[in-house]
Short mmCIF file of C-alpha atoms in Angstrom, two decimals:
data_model
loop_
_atom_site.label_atom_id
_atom_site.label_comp_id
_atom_site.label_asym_id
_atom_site.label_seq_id
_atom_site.Cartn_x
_atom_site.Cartn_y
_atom_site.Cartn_z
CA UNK A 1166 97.46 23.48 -16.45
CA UNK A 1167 98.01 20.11 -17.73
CA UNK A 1168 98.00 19.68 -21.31
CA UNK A 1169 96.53 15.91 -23.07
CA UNK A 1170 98.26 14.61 -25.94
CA UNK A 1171 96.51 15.04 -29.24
CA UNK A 1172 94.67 12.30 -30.87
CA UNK A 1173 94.81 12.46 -34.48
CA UNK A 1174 96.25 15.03 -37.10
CA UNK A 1175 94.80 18.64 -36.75
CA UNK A 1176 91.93 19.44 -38.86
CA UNK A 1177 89.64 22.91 -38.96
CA UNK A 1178 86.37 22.94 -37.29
CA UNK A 1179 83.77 21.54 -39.19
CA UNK A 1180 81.15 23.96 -37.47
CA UNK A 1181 82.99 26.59 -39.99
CA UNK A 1182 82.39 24.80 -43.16
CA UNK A 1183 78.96 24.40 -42.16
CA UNK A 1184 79.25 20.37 -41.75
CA UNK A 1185 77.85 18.52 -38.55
CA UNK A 1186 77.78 14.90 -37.61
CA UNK A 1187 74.18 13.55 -37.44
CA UNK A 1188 72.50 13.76 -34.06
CA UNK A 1189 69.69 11.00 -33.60
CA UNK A 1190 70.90 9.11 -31.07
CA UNK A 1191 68.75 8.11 -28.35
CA UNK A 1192 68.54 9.85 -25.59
CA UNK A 1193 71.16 9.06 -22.86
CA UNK A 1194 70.23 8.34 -19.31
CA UNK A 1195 70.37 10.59 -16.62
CA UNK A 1196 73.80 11.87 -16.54
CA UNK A 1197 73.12 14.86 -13.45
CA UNK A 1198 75.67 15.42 -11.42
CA UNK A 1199 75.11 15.09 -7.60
CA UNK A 1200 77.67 17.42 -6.17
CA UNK A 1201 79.49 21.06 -6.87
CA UNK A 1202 83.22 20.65 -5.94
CA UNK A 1203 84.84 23.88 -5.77
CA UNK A 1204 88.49 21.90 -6.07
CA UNK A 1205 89.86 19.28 -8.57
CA UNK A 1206 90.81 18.58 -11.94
CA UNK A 1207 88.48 19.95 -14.64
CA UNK A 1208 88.90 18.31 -17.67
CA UNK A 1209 88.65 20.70 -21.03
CA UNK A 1210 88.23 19.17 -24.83
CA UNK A 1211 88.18 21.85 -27.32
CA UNK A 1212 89.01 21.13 -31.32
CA UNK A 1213 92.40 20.64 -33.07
CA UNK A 1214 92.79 23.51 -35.48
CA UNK A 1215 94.60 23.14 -38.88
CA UNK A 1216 97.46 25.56 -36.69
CA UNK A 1217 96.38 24.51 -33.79
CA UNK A 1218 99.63 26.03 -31.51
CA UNK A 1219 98.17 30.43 -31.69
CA UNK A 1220 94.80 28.51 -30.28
CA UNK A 1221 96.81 26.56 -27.49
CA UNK A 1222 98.55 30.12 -26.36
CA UNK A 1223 94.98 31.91 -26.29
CA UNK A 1224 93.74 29.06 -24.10
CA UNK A 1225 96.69 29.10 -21.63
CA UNK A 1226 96.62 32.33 -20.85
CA UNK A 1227 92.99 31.95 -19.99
CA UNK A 1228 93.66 28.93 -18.12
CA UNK A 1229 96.00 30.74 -15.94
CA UNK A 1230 93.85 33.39 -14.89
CA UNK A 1231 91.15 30.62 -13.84
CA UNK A 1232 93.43 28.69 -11.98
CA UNK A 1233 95.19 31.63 -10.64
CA UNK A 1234 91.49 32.70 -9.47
CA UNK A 1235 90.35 29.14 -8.26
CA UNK A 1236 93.46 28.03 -5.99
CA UNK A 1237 93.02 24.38 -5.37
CA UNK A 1238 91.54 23.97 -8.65
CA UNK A 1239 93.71 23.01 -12.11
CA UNK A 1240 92.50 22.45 -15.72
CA UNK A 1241 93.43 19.71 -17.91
CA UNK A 1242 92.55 20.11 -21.60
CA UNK A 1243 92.78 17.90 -24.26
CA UNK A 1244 92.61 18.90 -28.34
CA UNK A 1245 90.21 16.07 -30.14
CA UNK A 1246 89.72 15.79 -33.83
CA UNK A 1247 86.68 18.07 -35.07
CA UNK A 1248 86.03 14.55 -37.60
CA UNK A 1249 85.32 12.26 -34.20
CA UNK A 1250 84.49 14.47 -32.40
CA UNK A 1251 80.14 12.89 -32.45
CA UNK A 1252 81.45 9.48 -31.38
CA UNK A 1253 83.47 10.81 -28.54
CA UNK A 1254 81.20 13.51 -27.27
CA UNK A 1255 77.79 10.69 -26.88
CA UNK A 1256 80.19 8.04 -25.09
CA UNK A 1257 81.19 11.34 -22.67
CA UNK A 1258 77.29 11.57 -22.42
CA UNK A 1259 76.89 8.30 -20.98
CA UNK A 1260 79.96 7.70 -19.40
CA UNK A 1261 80.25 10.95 -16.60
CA UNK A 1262 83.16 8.93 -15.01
CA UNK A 1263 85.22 9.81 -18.24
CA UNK A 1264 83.87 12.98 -19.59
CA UNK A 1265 84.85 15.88 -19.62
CA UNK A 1266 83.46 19.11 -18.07
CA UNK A 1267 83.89 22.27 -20.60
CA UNK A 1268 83.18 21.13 -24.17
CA UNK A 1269 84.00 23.16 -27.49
CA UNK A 1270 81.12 22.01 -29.69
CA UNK A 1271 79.76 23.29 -33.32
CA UNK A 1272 76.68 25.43 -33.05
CA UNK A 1273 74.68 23.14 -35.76
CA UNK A 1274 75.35 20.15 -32.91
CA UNK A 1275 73.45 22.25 -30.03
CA UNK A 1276 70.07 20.60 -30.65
CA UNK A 1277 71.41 16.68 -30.94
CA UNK A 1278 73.41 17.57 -27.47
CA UNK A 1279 70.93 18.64 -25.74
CA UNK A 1280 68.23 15.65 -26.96
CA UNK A 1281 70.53 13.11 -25.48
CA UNK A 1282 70.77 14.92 -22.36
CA UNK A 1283 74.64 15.84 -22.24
CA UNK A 1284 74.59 19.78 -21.82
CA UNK A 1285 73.78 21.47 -18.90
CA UNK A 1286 70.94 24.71 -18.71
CA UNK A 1287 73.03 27.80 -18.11
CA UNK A 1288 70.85 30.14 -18.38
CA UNK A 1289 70.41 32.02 -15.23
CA UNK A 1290 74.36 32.29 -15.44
CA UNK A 1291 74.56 33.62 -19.31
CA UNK A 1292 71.50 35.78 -18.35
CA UNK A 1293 73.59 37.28 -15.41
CA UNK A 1294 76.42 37.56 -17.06
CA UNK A 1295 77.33 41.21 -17.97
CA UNK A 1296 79.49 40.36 -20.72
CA UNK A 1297 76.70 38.50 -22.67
CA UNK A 1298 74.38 41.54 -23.44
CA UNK A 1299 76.76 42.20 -26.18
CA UNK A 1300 76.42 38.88 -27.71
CA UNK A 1301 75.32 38.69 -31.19
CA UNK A 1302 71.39 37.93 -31.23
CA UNK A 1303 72.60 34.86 -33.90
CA UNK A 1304 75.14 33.83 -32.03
CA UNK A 1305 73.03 33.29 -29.18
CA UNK A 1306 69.89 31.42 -30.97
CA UNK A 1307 72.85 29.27 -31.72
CA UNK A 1308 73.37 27.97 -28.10
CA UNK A 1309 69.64 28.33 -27.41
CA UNK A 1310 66.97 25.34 -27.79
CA UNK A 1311 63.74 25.69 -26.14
CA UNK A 1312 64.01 29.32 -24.81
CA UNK A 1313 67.19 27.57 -22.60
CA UNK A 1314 70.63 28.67 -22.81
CA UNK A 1315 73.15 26.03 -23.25
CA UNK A 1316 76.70 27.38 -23.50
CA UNK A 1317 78.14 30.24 -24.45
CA UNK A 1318 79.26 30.72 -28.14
CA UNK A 1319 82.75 31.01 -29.19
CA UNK A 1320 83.15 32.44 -32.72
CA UNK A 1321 80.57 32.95 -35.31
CA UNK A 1322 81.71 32.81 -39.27
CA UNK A 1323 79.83 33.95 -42.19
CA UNK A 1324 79.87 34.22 -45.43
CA UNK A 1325 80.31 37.03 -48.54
CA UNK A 1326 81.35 37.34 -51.99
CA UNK A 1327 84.99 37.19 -53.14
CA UNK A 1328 85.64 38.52 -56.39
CA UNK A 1329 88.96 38.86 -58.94
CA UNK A 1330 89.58 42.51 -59.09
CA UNK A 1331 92.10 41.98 -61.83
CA UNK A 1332 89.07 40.72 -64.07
CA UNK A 1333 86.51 42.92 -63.36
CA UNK A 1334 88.76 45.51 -64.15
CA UNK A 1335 89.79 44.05 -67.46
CA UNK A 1336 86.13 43.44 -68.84
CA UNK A 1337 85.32 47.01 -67.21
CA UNK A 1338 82.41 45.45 -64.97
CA UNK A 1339 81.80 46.53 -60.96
CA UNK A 1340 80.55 44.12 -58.22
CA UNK A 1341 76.97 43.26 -58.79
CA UNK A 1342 74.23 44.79 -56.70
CA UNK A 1343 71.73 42.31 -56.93
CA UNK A 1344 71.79 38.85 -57.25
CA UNK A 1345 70.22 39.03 -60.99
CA UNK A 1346 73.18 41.19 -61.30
CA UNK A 1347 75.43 38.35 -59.75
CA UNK A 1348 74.17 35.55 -62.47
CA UNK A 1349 73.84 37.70 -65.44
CA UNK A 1350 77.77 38.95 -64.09
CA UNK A 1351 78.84 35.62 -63.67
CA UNK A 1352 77.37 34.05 -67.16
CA UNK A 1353 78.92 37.49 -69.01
CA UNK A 1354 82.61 36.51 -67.33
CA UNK A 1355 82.18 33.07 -68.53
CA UNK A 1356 80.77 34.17 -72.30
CA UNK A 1357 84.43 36.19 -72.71
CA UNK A 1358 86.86 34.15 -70.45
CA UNK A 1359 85.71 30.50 -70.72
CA UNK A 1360 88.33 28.90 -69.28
CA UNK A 1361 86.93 30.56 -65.54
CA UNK A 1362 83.92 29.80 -63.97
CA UNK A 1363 81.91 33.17 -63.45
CA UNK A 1364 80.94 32.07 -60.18
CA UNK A 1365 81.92 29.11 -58.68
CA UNK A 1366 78.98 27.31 -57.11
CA UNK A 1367 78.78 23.79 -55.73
CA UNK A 1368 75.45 21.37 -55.83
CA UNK A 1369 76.78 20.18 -52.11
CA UNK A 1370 77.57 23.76 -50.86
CA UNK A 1371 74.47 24.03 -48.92
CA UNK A 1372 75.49 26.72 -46.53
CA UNK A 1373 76.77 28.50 -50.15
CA UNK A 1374 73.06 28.15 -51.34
CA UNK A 1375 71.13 29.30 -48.32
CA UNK A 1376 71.49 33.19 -49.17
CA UNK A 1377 69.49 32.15 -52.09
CA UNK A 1378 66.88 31.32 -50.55
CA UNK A 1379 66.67 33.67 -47.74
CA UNK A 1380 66.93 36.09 -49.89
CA UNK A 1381 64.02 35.06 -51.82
CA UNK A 1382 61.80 34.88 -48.30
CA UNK A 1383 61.75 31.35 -48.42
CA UNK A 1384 63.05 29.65 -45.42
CA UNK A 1385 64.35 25.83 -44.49
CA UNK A 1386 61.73 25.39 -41.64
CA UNK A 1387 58.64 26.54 -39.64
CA UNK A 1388 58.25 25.65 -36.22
CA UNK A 1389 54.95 25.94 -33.99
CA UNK A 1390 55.14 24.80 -30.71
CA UNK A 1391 58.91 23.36 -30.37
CA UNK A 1392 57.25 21.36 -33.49
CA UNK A 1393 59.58 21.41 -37.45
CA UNK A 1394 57.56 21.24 -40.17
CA UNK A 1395 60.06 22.10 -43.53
CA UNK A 1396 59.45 24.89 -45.63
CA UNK A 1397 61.81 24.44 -48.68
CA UNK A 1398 59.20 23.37 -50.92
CA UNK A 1399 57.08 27.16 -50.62
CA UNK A 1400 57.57 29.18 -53.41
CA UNK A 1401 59.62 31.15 -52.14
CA UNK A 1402 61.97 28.99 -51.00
CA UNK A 1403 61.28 27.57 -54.79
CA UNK A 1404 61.89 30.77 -56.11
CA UNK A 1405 65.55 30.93 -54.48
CA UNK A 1406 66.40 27.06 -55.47
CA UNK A 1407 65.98 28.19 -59.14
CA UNK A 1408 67.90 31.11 -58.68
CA UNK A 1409 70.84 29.23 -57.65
CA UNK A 1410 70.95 26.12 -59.44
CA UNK A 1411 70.40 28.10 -62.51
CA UNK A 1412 74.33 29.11 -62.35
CA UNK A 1413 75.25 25.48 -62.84
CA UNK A 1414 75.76 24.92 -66.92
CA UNK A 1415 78.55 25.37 -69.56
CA UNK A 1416 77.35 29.48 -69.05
CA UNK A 1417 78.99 29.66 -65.99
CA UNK A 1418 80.18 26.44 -63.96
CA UNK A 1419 78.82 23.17 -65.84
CA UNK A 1420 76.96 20.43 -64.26
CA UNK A 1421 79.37 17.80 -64.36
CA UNK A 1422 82.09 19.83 -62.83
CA UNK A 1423 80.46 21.24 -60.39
CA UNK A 1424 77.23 19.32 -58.91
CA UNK A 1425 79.62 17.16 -57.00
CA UNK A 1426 81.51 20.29 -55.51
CA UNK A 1427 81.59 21.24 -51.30
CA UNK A 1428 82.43 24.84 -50.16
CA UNK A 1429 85.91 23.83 -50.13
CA UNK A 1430 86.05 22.88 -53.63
CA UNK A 1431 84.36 26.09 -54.79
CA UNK A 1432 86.56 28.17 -52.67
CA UNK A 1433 89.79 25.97 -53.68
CA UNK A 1434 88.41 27.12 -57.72
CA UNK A 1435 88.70 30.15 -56.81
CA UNK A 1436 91.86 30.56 -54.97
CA UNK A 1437 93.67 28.55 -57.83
CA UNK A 1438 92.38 31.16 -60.24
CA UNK A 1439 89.88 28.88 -61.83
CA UNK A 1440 86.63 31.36 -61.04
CA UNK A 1441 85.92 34.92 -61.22
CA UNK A 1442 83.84 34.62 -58.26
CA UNK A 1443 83.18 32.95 -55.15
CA UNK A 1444 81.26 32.68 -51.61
CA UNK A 1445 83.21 32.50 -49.32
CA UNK A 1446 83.65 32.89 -45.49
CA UNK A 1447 85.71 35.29 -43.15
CA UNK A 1448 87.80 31.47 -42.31
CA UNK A 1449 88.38 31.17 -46.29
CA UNK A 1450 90.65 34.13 -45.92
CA UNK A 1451 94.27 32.50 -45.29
CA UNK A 1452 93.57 29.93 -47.97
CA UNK A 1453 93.01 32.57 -50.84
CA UNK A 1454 95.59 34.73 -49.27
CA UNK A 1455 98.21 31.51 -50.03
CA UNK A 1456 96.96 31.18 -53.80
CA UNK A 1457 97.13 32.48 -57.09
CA UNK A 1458 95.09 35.49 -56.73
CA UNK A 1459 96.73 37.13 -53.85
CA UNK A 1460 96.54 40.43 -54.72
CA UNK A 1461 94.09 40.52 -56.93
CA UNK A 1462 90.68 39.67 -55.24
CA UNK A 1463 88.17 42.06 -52.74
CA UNK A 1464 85.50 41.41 -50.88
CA UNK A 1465 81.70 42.36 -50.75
CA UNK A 1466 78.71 41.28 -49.16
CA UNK A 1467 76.68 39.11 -51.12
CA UNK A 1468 73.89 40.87 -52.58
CA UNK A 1469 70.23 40.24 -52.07
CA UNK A 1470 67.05 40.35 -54.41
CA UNK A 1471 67.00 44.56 -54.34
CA UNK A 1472 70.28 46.98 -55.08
CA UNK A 1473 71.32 47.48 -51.06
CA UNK A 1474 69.99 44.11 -49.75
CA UNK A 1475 72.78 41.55 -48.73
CA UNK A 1476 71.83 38.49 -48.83
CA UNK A 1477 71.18 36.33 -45.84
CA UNK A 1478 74.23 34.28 -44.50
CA UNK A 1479 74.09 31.28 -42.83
CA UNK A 1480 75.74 32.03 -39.31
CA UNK A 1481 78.63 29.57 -38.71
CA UNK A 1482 81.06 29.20 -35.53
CA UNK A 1483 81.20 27.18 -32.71
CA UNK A 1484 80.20 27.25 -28.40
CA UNK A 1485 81.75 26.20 -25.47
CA UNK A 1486 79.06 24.40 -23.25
CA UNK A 1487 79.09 22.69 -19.35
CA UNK A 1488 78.36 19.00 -19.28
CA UNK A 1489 75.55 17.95 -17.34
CA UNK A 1490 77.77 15.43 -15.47
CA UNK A 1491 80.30 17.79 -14.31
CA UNK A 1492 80.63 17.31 -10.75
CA UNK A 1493 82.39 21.00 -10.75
CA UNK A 1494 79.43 22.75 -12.13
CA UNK A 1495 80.10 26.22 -10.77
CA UNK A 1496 83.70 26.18 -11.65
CA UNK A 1497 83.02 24.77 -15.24
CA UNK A 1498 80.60 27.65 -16.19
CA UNK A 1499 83.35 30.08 -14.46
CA UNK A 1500 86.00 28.37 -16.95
CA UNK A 1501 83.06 29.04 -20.02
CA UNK A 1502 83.48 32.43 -19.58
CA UNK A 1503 86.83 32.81 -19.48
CA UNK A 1504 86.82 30.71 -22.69
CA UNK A 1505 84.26 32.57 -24.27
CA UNK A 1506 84.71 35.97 -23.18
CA UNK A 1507 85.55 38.98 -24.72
CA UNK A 1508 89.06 38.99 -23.89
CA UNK A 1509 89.64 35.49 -24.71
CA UNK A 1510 88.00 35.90 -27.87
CA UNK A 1511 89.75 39.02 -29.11
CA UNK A 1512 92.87 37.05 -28.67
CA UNK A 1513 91.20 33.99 -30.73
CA UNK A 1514 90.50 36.96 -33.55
CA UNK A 1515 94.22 38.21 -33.60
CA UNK A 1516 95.96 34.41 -33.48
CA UNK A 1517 93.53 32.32 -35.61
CA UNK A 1518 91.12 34.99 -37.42
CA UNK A 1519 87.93 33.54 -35.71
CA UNK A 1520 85.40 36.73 -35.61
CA UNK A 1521 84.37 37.57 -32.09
CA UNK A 1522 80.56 36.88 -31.47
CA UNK A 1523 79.99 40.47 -29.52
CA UNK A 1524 79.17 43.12 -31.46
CA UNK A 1525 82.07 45.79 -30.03
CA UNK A 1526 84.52 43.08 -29.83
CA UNK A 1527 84.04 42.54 -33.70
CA UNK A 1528 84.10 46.20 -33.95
CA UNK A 1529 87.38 47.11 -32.91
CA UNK A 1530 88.53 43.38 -34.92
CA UNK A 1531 87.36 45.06 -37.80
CA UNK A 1532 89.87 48.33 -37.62
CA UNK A 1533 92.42 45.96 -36.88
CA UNK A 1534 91.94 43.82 -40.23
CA UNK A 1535 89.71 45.53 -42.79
CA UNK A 1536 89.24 41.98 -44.49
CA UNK A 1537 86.53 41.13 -42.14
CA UNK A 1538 83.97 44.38 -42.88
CA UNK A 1539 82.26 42.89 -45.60
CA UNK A 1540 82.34 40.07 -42.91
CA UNK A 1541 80.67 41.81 -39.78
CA UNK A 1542 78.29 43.95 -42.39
CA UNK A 1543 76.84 40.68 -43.53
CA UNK A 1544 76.30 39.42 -39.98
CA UNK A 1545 74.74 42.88 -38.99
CA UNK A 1546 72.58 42.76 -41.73
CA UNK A 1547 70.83 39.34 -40.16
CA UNK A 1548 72.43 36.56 -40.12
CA UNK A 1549 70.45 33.25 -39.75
CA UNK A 1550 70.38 29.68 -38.47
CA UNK A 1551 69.04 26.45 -38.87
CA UNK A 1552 66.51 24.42 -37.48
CA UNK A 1553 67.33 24.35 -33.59
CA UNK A 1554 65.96 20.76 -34.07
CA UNK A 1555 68.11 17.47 -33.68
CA UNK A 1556 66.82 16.46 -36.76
CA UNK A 1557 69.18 18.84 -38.34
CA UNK A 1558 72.07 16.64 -37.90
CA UNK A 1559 70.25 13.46 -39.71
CA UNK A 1560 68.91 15.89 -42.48
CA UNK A 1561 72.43 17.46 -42.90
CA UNK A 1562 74.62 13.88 -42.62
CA UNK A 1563 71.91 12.48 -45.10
CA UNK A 1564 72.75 15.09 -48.17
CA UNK A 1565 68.70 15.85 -48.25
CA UNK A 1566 69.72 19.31 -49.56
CA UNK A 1567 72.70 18.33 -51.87
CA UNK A 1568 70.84 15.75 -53.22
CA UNK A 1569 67.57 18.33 -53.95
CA UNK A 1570 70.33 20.40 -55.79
CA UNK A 1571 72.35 17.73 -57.73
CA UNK A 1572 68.73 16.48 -58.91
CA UNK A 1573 68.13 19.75 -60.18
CA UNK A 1574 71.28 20.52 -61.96
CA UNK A 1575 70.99 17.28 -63.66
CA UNK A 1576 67.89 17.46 -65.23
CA UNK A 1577 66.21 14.52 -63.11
CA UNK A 1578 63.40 16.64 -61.35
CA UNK A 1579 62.32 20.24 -61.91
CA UNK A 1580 62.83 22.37 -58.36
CA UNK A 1581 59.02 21.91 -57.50
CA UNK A 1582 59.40 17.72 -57.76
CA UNK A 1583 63.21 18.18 -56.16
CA UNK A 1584 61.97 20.85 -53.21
CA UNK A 1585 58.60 18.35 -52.38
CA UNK A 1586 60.70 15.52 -52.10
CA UNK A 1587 63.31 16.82 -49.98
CA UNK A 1588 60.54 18.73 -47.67
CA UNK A 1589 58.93 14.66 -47.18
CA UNK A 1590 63.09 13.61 -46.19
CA UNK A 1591 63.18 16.53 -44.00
CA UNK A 1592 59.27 16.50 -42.25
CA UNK A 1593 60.16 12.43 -41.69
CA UNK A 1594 63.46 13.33 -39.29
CA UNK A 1595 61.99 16.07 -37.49
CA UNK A 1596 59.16 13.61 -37.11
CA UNK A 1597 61.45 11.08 -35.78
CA UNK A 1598 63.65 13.61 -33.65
CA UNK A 1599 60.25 14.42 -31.80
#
């Protein structure tokens, strides 16, 4: 195997913190490849981690096995920045002389990639694949547009609630069962300790305000014949809105603080020991783990409307796909196995903590780290996506949803005004995504 310099400094994959890179592009010519070589260089670009070097290890070893399985045949991969990674990926579309043929790509990007024509169908080879009937039903929606299969998925993250054990146990409160429970918890923390936030919250944490809605029945999207039409202005979807952007005031984490926050803000409050609470994901782990309330936090699902329910999580992770231009088709989807298989990604689980998108896989991952239960019982509950639309990376990119929130939170619009104006933002780029 030959290894490609890296490009930039490392960063973690976006896919993970729920951000994507917007997809509208126009459609790129016809990129098909017009012959199968069964020898050659395949060229690999997968995504620089933070610590990228337990990845690199994972992906040699299954590297070896292809090549050692494929004589004649060698792989070169190269690590790109998750942050470029848009730009780069649409000039490999419509250059096939320079792209490459395996691609690691986030599975909110699925949609845009396969608009402009760069991934290729796989799936008669997923569907024949024995490994893949234990693949998370999530996980695969998220390399599915169009009842076609277009990769294989990699990891899947998701998110739950973290909570400081130390000050629940002080104020003599448990973990709340509902999410009533969860705001009148996190506004009773902040009435006795108000230098915390009771639960940190952010107005551009999206994929930290989706449960909310779920939860409530609303959802972000119908669709009716391969046709978007937005649903976050229903009432249910209403109903879930209110019920998060009513923890944003001096009762629990005030407006001015915390409208402007991301999911890395909220979970960087939390580590710090600035909040009581906060939602994070399985991938938050190492970053709480390395602040001030090691040893004092757990983990639960995040609760739902009814005592028992958890909430709806927003299904994060990324997929390894085939380009369409690979002239080493057959080979390409034999090396997107390897990559995404189950041994490959038990390995990924034990050197970088990414949970394993088959079911028994993230079985046996959770008796190896217990961290991850409250993990793999929120994606067995039902996990969900969004839109398998392009448009998602234009409404995403544009803040339509951050925006709805911050508008909220600072008194400009009530939800109803808010939700109907981001549904119009929302119906005009799946218009425009066709």
């Amino acid at each position: 195997m030959k290894l490609v310099s890296t490009l930039a400094a490392p960063v973690a994959a976006l896919a993970l913190a729920g951000l994507t890179a917007t997809a509208c592009a126009p459609r790129t010519s016809d990129t098909g490849a017009k012959e199968d070589a069964r020898s050659g260089t395949l060229r690999v670009w997968l995504f620089q981690e933070v610590n990228n070097k337990p990845k690199e290890q994972v992906v040699d070893a299954a590297v070896a096995a292809f090549e050692k399985a494929h004589r004649g045949a060698q792989v070169e991969v190269e690590y790109i920045p998750v942050e470029t990674r848009a730009q780069r990926i649409k000039a490999a579309f419509n250059d096939p002389a320079s792209a490459p043929d395996v691609i690691e790509y986030g599975n909110t990007d699925t949609a845009g990639y396969v608009k402009d024509g760069g991934l290729a169908d796989v799936t008669a080879e997923f569907d024949a694949w024995d490994e893949a009937k234990d693949t998370d039903p999530t996980a695969r929606e998220s390399v599915t547009v169009g009842g076609k299969v277009y990769g294989a998925p990699l990891f899947v993250g998701a998110r739950a609630l973290y909570y400081r054990t130390d000050v629940f146990e002080e104020l003599g409160i448990e973990p709340p069962r509902t999410q009533d429970e969860l705001i009148a918890t996190a506004k009773a923390i902040r009435k006795q300790k108000p230098d915390l936030y009771g639960l940190a919250v952010g107005g551009a944490y999206t994929y930290g305000a989706m449960p909310f809605i779920w939860a409530a029945g609303g959802e972000l999207a119908s669709e009716s014949g391969g046709t978007y039409t937005s649903a976050i202005d229903s009432a249910a979807a209403q109903k879930g809105i209110k019920s998060y952007t009513s923890l944003f005031g001096d009762d629990n984490c005030p407006a001015a603080k915390c409208a402007s926050m991301n999911g890395n803000a909220t979970v960087t409050a939390f580590a710090s020991g600035k909040a009581a609470m906060a939602i994070g994901g399985d991938f938050s782990h190492q970053a709480v783990e390395a602040g001030l309330v090691k040893g004092k936090y757990a983990v639960v699902p995040l609760p739902g409307v009814k005592a028992g329910e958890i909430a709806p999580a927003f299904a994060g992770g990324n997929n390894i796909g085939v380009l369409k231009s690979s002239s080493h088709r057959t080979l390409a989807v034999d090396l997107m196995k390897r990559f995404a298989g189950k041994e490959t990604q038990a390995k990924l689980f034990d050197a970088m903590g990414f949970l394993p998108t088959y079911t028994d896989v993230r079985a046996e991952a959770a008796k190896k780290e217990p961290f991850v239960e409250p993990f793999i019982k929120t994606l067995g509950a039902g996990a969900r996506f969004v839109p398998a639309s392009p448009a998602w990376g234009q409404i995403d990119a544009s803040l339509v949803l951050p925006t709805m929130f911050q508008e909220i939170v600072s008194g400009k619009k009530d939800v109803a005004a808010a939700s109907e104006d981001a549904a119009k933002k929302m119906d005009a780029a799946f218009a425009s995504a066709g």
